[in-house]
Coordinates of C-alpha atoms and ligand atoms in Angstrom, one line a residue:
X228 CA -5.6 12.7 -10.1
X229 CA -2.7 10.6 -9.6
X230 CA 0.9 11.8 -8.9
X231 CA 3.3 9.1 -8.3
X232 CA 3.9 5.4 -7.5
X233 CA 3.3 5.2 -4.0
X234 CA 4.3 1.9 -3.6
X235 CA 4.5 -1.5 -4.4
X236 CA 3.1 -3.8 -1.5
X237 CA 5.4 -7.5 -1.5
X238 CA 3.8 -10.2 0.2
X239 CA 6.2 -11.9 2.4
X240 CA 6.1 -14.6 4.8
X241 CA 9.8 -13.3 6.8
X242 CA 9.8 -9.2 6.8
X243 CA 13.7 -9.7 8.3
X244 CA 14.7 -12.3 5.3
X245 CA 13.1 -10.2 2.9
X246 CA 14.4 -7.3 3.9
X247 CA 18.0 -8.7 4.1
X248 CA 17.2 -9.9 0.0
X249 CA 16.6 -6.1 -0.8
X250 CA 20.2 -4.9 1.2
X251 CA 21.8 -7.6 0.1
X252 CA 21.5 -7.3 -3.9
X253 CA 20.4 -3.9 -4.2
X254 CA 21.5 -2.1 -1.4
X255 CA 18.4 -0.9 -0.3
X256 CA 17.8 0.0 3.4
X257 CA 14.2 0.1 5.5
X258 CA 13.6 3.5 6.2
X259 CA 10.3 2.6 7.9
X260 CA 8.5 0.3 9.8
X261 CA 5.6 -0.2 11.4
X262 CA 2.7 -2.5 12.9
X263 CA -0.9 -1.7 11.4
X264 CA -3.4 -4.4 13.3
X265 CA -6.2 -3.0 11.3
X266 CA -4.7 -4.6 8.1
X267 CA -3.3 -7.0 9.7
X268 CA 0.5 -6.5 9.2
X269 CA 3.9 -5.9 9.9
X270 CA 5.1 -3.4 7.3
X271 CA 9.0 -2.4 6.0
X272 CA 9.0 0.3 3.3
X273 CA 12.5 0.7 1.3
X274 CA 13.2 4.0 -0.2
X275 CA 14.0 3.2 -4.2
X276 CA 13.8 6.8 -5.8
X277 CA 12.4 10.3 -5.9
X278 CA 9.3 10.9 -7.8
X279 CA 8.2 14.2 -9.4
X280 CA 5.9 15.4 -6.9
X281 CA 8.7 15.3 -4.1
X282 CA 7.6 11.9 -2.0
X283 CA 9.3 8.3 -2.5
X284 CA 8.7 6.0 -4.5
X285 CA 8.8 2.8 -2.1
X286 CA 9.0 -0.8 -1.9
X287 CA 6.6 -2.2 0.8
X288 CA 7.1 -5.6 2.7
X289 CA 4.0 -7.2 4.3
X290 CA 4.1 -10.0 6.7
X291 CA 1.1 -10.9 7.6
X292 CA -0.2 -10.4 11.9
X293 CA -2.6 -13.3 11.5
X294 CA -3.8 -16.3 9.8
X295 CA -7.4 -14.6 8.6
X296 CA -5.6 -11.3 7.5
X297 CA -5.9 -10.5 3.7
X298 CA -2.0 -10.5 3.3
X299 CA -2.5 -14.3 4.8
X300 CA -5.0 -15.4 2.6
X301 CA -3.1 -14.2 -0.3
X302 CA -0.2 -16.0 0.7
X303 CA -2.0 -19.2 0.9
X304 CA -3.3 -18.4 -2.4
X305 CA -0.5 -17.4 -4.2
X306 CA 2.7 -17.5 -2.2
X307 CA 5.3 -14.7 -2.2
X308 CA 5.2 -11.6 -4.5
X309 CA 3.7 -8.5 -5.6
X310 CA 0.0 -7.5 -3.5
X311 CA -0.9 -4.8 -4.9
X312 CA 0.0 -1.5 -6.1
X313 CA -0.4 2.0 -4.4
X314 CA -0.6 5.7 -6.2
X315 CA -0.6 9.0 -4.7
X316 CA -3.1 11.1 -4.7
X317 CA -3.4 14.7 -3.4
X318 CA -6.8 13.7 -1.9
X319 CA -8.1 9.6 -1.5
X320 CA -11.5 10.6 -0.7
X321 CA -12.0 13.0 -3.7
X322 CA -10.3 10.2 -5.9
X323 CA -12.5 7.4 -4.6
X324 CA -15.4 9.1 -5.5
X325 CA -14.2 9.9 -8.8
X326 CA -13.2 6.2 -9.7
X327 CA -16.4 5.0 -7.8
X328 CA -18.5 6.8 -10.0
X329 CA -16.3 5.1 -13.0
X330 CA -17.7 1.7 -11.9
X331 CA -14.9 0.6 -9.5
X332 CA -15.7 -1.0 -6.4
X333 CA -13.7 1.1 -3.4
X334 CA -13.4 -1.2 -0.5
X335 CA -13.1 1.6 2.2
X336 CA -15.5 4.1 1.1
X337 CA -14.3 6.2 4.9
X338 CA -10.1 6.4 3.8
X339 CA -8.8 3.8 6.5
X340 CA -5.1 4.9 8.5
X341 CA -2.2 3.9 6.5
X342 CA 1.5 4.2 6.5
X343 CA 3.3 7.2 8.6
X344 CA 0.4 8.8 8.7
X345 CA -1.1 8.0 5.5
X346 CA -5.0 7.5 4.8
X347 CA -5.8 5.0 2.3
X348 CA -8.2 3.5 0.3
X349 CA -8.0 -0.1 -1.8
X350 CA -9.8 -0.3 -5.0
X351 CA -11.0 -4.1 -5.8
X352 CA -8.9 -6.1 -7.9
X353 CA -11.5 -7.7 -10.0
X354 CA -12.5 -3.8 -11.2
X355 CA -8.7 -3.2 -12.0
X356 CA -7.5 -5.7 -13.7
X357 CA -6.6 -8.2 -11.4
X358 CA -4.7 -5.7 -9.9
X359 CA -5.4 -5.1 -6.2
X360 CA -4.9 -0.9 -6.2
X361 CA -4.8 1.6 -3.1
X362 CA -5.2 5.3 -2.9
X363 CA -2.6 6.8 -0.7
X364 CA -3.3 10.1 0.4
X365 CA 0.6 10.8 2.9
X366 CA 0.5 12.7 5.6
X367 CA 2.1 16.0 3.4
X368 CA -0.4 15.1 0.6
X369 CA -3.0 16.9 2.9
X370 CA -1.1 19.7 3.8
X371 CA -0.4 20.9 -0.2
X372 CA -4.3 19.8 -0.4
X373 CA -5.3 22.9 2.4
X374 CA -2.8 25.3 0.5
X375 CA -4.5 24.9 -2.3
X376 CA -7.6 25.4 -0.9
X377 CA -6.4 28.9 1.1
Ligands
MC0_1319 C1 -7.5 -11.2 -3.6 N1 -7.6 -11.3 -4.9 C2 -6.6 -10.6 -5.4 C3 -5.8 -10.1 -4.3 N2 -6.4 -10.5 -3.2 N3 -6.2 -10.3 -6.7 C4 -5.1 -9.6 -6.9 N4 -4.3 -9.1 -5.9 C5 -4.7 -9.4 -4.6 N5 -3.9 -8.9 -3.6 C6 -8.6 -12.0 -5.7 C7 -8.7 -13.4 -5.3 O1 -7.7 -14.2 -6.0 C8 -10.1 -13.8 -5.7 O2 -10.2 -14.1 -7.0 C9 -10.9 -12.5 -5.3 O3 -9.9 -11.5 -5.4 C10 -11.5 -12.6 -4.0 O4 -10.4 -12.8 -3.0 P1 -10.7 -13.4 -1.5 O5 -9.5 -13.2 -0.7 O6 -11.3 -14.7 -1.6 O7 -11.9 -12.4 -1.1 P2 -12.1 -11.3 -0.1 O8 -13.2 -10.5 -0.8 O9 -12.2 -11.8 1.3 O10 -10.8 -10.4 -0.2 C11 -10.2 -9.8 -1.3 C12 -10.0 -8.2 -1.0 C13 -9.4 -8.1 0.4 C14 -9.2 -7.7 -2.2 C15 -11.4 -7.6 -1.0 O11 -8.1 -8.8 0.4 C16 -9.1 -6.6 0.8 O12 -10.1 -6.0 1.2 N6 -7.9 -6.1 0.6 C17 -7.6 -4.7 0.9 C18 -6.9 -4.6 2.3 C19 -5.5 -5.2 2.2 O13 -5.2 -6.0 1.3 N7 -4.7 -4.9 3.3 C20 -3.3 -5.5 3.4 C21 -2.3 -4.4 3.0 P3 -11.0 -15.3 -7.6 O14 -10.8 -15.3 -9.1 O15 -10.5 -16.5 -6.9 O16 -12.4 -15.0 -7.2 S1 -2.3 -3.1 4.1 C22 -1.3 -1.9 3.5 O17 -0.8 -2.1 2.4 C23 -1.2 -0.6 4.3 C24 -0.5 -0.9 5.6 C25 -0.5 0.6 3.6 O18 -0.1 0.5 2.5 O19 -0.5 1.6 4.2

């Protein structure tokens, strides 16, 4: 059901000073970045390694777009560090059902638009652990998903 790490969301007040921290003692690049005003960020994603089904494995940097956004609340809460975590999945919606019917809350019951493409689902934390979770279904995920289905 699940076929990689995703990602690892990183909740950050500065995306530039973060992102600096990752070139700076790992090396690591953004390969990606974008705006999503439905969540409520600004979004870096750094390449760290291959997985086995082909995609990267990433980390994510979230800066919150405004003061009521989950990634801002969090902040307040908590301060800096990991959000949550992300796997891949072949196909969210199938998945969310799945883990729905195990008794997890899933937040976006419709998969919501996600990175490059993405769709995505988040799973409650309180039903994983404390661990907020999100189904990421990329944009090539749906393409294997209709071969398999020719
Ligand atoms: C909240 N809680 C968390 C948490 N956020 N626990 C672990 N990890 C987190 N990230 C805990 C709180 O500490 C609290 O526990 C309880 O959950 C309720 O939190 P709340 O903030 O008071 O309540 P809600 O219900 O308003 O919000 C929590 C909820 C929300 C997880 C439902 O943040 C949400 O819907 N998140 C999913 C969307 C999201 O996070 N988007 C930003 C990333 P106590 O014990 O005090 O009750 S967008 C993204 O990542 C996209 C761009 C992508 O990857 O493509």
């Amino acid at each position: 059901m699940l076929t990689r790490i995703d990602h690892v969301g990183i909740a950050c007040h500065d995306l530039e000073a973060t992102a600096e921290f990752y070139r700076r003692v790992y090396g690591l690049e953004v390969a990606h970045e974008e705006v999503n005003e439905e969540q409520g960020v600004r979004e870096a994603m750094l390449r760290v390694g291959g997985t086995a089904d082909g995609h990267w494995a990433c980390v994510q940097l979230l800066q919150p777009l405004t003061d009521d956004s989950p990634v801002a609340k969090f902040l307040q809460r908590n301060g800096e560090g990991v959000h949550h975590v992300a796997f891949g999945t072949a196909d969210v919606a199938a998945t969310a059902e799945t883990v729905g019917q195990r008794g997890v809350r899933v937040l976006d019951p419709e998969p919501r638009h996600g990175t490059a493409g993405s769709r995505i689902t988040f799973l409650h934390p309180k039903d994983c652990g404390g661990v907020l979770t999100e189904l990421v279904e990329a944009a090539d995920d749906s393409a294997a998903k209709s071969e398999k289905t020719l």
